[in-house]
PDB file of C-alpha atoms in Angstrom:
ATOM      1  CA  UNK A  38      88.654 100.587 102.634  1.00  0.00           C
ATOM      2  CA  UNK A  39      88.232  98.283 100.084  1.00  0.00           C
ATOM      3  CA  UNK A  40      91.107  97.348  97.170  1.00  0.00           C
ATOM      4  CA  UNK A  41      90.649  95.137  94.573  1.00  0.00           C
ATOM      5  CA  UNK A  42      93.484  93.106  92.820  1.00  0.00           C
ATOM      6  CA  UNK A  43      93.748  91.838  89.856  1.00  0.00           C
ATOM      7  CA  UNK A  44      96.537  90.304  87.566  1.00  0.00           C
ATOM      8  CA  UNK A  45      97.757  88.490  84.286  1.00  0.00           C
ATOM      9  CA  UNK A  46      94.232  89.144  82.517  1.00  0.00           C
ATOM     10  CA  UNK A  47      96.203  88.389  78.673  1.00  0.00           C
ATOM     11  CA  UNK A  48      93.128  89.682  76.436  1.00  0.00           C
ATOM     12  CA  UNK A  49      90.329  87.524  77.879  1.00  0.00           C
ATOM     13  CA  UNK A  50      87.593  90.234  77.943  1.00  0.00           C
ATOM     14  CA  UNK A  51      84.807  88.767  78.950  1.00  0.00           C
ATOM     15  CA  UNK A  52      86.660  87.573  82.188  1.00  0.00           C
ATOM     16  CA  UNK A  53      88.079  91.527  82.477  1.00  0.00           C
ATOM     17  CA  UNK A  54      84.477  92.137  82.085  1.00  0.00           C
ATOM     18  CA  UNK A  55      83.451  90.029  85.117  1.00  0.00           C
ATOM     19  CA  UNK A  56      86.234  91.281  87.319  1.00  0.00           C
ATOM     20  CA  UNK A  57      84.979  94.940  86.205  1.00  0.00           C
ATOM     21  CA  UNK A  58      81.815  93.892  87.608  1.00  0.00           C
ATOM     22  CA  UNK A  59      82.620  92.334  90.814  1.00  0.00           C
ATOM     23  CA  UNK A  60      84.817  95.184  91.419  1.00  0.00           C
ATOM     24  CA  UNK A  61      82.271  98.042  90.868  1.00  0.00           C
ATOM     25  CA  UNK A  62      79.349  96.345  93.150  1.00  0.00           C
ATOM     26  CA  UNK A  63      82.096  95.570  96.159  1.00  0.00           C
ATOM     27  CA  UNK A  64      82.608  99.459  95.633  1.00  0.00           C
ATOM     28  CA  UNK A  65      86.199  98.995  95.716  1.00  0.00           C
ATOM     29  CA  UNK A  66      88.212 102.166  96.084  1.00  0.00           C
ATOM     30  CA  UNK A  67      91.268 101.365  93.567  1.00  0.00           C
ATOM     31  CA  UNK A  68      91.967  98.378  91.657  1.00  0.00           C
ATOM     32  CA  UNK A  69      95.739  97.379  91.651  1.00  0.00           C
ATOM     33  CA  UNK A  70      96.619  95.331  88.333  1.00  0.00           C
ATOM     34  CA  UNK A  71     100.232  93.297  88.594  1.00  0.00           C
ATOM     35  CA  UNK A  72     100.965  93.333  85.214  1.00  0.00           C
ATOM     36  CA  UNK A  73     100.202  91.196  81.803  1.00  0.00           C
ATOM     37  CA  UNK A  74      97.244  93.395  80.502  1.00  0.00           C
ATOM     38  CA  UNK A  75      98.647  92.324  76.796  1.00  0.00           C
ATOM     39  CA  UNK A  76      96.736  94.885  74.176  1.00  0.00           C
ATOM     40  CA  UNK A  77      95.933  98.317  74.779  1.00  0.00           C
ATOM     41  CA  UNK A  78      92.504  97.609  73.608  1.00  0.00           C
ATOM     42  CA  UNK A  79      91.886  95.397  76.850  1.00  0.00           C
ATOM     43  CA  UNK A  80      92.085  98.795  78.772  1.00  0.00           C
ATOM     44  CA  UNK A  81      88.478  99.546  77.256  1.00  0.00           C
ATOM     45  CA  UNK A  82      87.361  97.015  79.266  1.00  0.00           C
ATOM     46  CA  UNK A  83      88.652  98.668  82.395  1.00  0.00           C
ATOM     47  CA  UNK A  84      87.481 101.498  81.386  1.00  0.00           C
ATOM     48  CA  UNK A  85      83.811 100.743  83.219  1.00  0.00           C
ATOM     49  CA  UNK A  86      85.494 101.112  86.393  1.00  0.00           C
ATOM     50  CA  UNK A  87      84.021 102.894  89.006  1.00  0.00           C
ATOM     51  CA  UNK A  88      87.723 104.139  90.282  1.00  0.00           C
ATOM     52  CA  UNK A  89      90.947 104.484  89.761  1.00  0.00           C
ATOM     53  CA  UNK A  90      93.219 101.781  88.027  1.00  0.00           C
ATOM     54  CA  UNK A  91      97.396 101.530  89.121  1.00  0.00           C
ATOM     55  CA  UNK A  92      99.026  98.920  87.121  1.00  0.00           C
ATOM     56  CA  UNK A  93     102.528  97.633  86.245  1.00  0.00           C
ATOM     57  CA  UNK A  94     104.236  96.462  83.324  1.00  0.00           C
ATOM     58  CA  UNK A  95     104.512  92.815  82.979  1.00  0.00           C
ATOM     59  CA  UNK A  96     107.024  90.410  81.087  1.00  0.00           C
ATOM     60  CA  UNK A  97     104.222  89.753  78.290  1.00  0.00           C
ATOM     61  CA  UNK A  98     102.807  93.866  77.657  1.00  0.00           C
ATOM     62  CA  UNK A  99     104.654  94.686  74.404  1.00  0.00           C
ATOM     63  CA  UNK A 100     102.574  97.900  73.429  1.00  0.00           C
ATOM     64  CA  UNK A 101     103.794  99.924  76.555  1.00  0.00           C
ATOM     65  CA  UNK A 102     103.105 102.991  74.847  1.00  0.00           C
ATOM     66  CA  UNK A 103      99.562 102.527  74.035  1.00  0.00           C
ATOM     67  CA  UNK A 104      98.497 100.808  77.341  1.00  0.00           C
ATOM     68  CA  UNK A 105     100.319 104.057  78.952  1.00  0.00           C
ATOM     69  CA  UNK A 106      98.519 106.277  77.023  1.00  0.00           C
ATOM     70  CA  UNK A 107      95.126 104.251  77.348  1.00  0.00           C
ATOM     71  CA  UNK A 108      95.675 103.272  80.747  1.00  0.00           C
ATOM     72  CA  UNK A 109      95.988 107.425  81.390  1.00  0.00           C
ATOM     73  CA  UNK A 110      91.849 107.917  81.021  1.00  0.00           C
ATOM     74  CA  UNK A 111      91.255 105.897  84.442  1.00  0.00           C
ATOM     75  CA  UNK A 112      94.703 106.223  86.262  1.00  0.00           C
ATOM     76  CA  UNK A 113      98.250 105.214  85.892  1.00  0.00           C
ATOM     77  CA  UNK A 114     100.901 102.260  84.737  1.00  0.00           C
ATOM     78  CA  UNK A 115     104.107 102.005  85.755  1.00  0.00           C
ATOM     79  CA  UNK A 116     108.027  99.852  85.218  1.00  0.00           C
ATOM     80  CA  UNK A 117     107.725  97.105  87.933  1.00  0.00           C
ATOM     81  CA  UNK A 118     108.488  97.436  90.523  1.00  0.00           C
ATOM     82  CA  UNK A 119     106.628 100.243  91.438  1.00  0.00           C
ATOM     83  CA  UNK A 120     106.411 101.180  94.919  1.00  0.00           C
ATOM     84  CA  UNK A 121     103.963 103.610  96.817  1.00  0.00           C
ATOM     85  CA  UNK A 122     102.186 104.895 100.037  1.00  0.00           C
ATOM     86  CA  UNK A 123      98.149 104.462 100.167  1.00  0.00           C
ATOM     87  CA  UNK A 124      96.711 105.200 103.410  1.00  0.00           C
ATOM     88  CA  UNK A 125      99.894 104.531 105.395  1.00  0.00           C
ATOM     89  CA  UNK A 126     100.713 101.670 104.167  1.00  0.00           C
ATOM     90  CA  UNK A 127     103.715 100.554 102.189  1.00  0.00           C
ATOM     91  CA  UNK A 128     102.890  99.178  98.913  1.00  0.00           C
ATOM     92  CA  UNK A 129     104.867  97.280  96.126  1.00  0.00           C
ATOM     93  CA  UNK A 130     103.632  96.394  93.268  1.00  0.00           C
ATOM     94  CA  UNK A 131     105.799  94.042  91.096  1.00  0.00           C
ATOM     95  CA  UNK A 132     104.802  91.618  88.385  1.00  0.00           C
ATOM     96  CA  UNK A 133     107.990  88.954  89.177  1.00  0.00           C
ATOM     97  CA  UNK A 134     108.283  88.930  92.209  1.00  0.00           C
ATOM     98  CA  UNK A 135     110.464  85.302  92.034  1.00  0.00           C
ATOM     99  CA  UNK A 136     114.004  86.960  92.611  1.00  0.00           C
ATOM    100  CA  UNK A 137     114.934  85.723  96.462  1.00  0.00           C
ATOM    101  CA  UNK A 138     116.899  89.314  97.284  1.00  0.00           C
ATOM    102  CA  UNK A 139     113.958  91.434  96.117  1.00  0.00           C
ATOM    103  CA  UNK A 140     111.675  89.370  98.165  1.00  0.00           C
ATOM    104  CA  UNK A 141     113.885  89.687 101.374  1.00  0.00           C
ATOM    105  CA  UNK A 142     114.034  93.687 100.735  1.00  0.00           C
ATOM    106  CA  UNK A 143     110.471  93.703 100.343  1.00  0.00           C
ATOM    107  CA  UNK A 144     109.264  91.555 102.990  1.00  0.00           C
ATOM    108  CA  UNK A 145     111.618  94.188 105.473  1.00  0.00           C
ATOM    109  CA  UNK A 146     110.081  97.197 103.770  1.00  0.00           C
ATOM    110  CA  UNK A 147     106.308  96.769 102.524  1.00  0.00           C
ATOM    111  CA  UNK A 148     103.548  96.346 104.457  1.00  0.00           C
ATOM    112  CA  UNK A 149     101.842  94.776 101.367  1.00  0.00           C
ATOM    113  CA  UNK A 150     103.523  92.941  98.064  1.00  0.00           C
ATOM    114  CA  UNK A 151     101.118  92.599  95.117  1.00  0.00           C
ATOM    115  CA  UNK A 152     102.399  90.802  92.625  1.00  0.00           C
ATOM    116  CA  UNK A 153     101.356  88.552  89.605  1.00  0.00           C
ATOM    117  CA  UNK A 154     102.993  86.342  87.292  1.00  0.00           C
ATOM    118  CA  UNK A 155     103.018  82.533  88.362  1.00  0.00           C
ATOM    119  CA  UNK A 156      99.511  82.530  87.751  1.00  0.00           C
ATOM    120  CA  UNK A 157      99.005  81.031  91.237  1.00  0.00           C
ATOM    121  CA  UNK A 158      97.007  82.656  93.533  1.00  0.00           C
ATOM    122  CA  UNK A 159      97.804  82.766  97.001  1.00  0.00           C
ATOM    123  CA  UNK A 160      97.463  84.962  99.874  1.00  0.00           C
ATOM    124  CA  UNK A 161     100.498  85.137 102.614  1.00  0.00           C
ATOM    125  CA  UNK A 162     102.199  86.641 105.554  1.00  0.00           C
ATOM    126  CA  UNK A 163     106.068  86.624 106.078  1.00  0.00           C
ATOM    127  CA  UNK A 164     107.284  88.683 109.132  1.00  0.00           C
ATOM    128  CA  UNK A 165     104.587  92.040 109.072  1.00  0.00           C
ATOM    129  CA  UNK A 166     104.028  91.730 105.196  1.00  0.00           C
ATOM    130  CA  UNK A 167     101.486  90.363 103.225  1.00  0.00           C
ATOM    131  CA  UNK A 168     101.644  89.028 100.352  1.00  0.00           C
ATOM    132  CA  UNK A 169      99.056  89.039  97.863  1.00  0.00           C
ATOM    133  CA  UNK A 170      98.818  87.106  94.648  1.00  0.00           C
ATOM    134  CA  UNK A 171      95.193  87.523  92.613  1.00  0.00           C
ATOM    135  CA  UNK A 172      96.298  84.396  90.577  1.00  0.00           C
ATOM    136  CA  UNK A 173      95.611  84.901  87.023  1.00  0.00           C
ATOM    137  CA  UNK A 174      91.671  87.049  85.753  1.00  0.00           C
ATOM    138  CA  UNK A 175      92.091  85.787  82.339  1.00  0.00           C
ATOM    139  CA  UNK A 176      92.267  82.008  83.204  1.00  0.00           C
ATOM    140  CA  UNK A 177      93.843  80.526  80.631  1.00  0.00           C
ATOM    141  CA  UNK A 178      96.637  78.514  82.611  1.00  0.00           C
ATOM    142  CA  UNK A 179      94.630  77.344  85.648  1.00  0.00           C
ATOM    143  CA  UNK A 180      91.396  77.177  84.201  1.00  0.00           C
ATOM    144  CA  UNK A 181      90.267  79.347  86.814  1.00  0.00           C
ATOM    145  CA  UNK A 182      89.670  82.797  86.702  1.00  0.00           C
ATOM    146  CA  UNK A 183      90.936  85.221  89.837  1.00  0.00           C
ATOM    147  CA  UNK A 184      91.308  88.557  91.868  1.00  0.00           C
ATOM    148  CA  UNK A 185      91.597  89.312  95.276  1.00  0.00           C
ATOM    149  CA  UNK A 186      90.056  91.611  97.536  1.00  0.00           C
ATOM    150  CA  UNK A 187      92.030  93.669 100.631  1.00  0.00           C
ATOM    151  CA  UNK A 188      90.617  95.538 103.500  1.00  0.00           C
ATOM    152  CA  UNK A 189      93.027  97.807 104.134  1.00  0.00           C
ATOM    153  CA  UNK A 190      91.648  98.835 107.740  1.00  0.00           C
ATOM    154  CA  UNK A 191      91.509  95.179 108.978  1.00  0.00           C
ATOM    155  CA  UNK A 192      94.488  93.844 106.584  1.00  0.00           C
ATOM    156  CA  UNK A 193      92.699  90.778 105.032  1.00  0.00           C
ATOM    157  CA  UNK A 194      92.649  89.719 102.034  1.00  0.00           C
ATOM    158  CA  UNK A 195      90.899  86.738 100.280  1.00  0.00           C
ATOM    159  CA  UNK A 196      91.068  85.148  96.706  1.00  0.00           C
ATOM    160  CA  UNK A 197      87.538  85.137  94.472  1.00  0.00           C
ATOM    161  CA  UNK A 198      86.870  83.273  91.570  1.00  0.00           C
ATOM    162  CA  UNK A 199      85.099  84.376  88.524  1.00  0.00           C
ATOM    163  CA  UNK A 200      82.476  82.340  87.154  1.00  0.00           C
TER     164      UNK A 200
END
């Protein structure tokens, strides 16, 4: 089973557009968004899915109520940290996920941390948890626009760059 990952898109549409893409021909079976969508009218964009979308708030998505009620057409968006079960596994999603106790607790409870944020992307594994950071889809920091990809059966996950 296939995820896809995304985070930190801030407005830049034609790069949600590309992700949108990538995602639907990789036939991924949910895309997990840490946080920093920005406008509600972004969510049109990820609207072309061909799944479900789980997201969490991030320090920079003001209009909570309209990405909430947008985000509602193609799944669901929640306070980070927001914590769940897919498959088995133990998922957080989080947006900051800087704070040294929270990363302790999750790195002894989650199977998988997806978080967002620095921008950075990077892929890790402390103790039996991976840690997954798309880096940012909108680009505007780096320069670079990224997601991730996880296969949930094998546990990998690897960073891929927009064009």
């Amino acid at each position: 089973m296939l995820i896809g990952i995304m985070a930190d898109s801030h407005d830049n549409l034609p790069k949600i557009e590309q992700a949108v893409r990538f995602f639907n021909q990789r036939k991924v079976e949910v895309v997990l968004h840490g946080g920093d969508f920005i406008a509600p009218f972004v969510v049109k964009k990820l609207k072309d899915l061909s799944c479900n979308l789980i997201g969490v708030f991030g320090n920079n998505d003001g209009e909570k109520e309209g990405l909430r009620k947008e985000i509602s057409q193609i799944g669901k968006i929640y306070s980070s940290p927001f914590s769940f079960t897919w498959l088995g596994k133990k998922i957080l999603l989080v947006h900051d996920f800087q704070d040294l106790a929270q990363k302790k607790l999750a790195v002894a409870s989650f199977d998988i941390v997806i978080y967002g944020h620095t921008h950075q992307a990077k892929i890790r594994k402390i103790g039996m948890s991976l840690l997954i950071n798309p880096g940012e889809c909108g680009g505007w920091l780096t320069g670079k626009s990224t997601v991730a990809l996880l296969d949930l059966k094998t546990m990998e996950a690897w960073i891929e760059e927009m064009p």
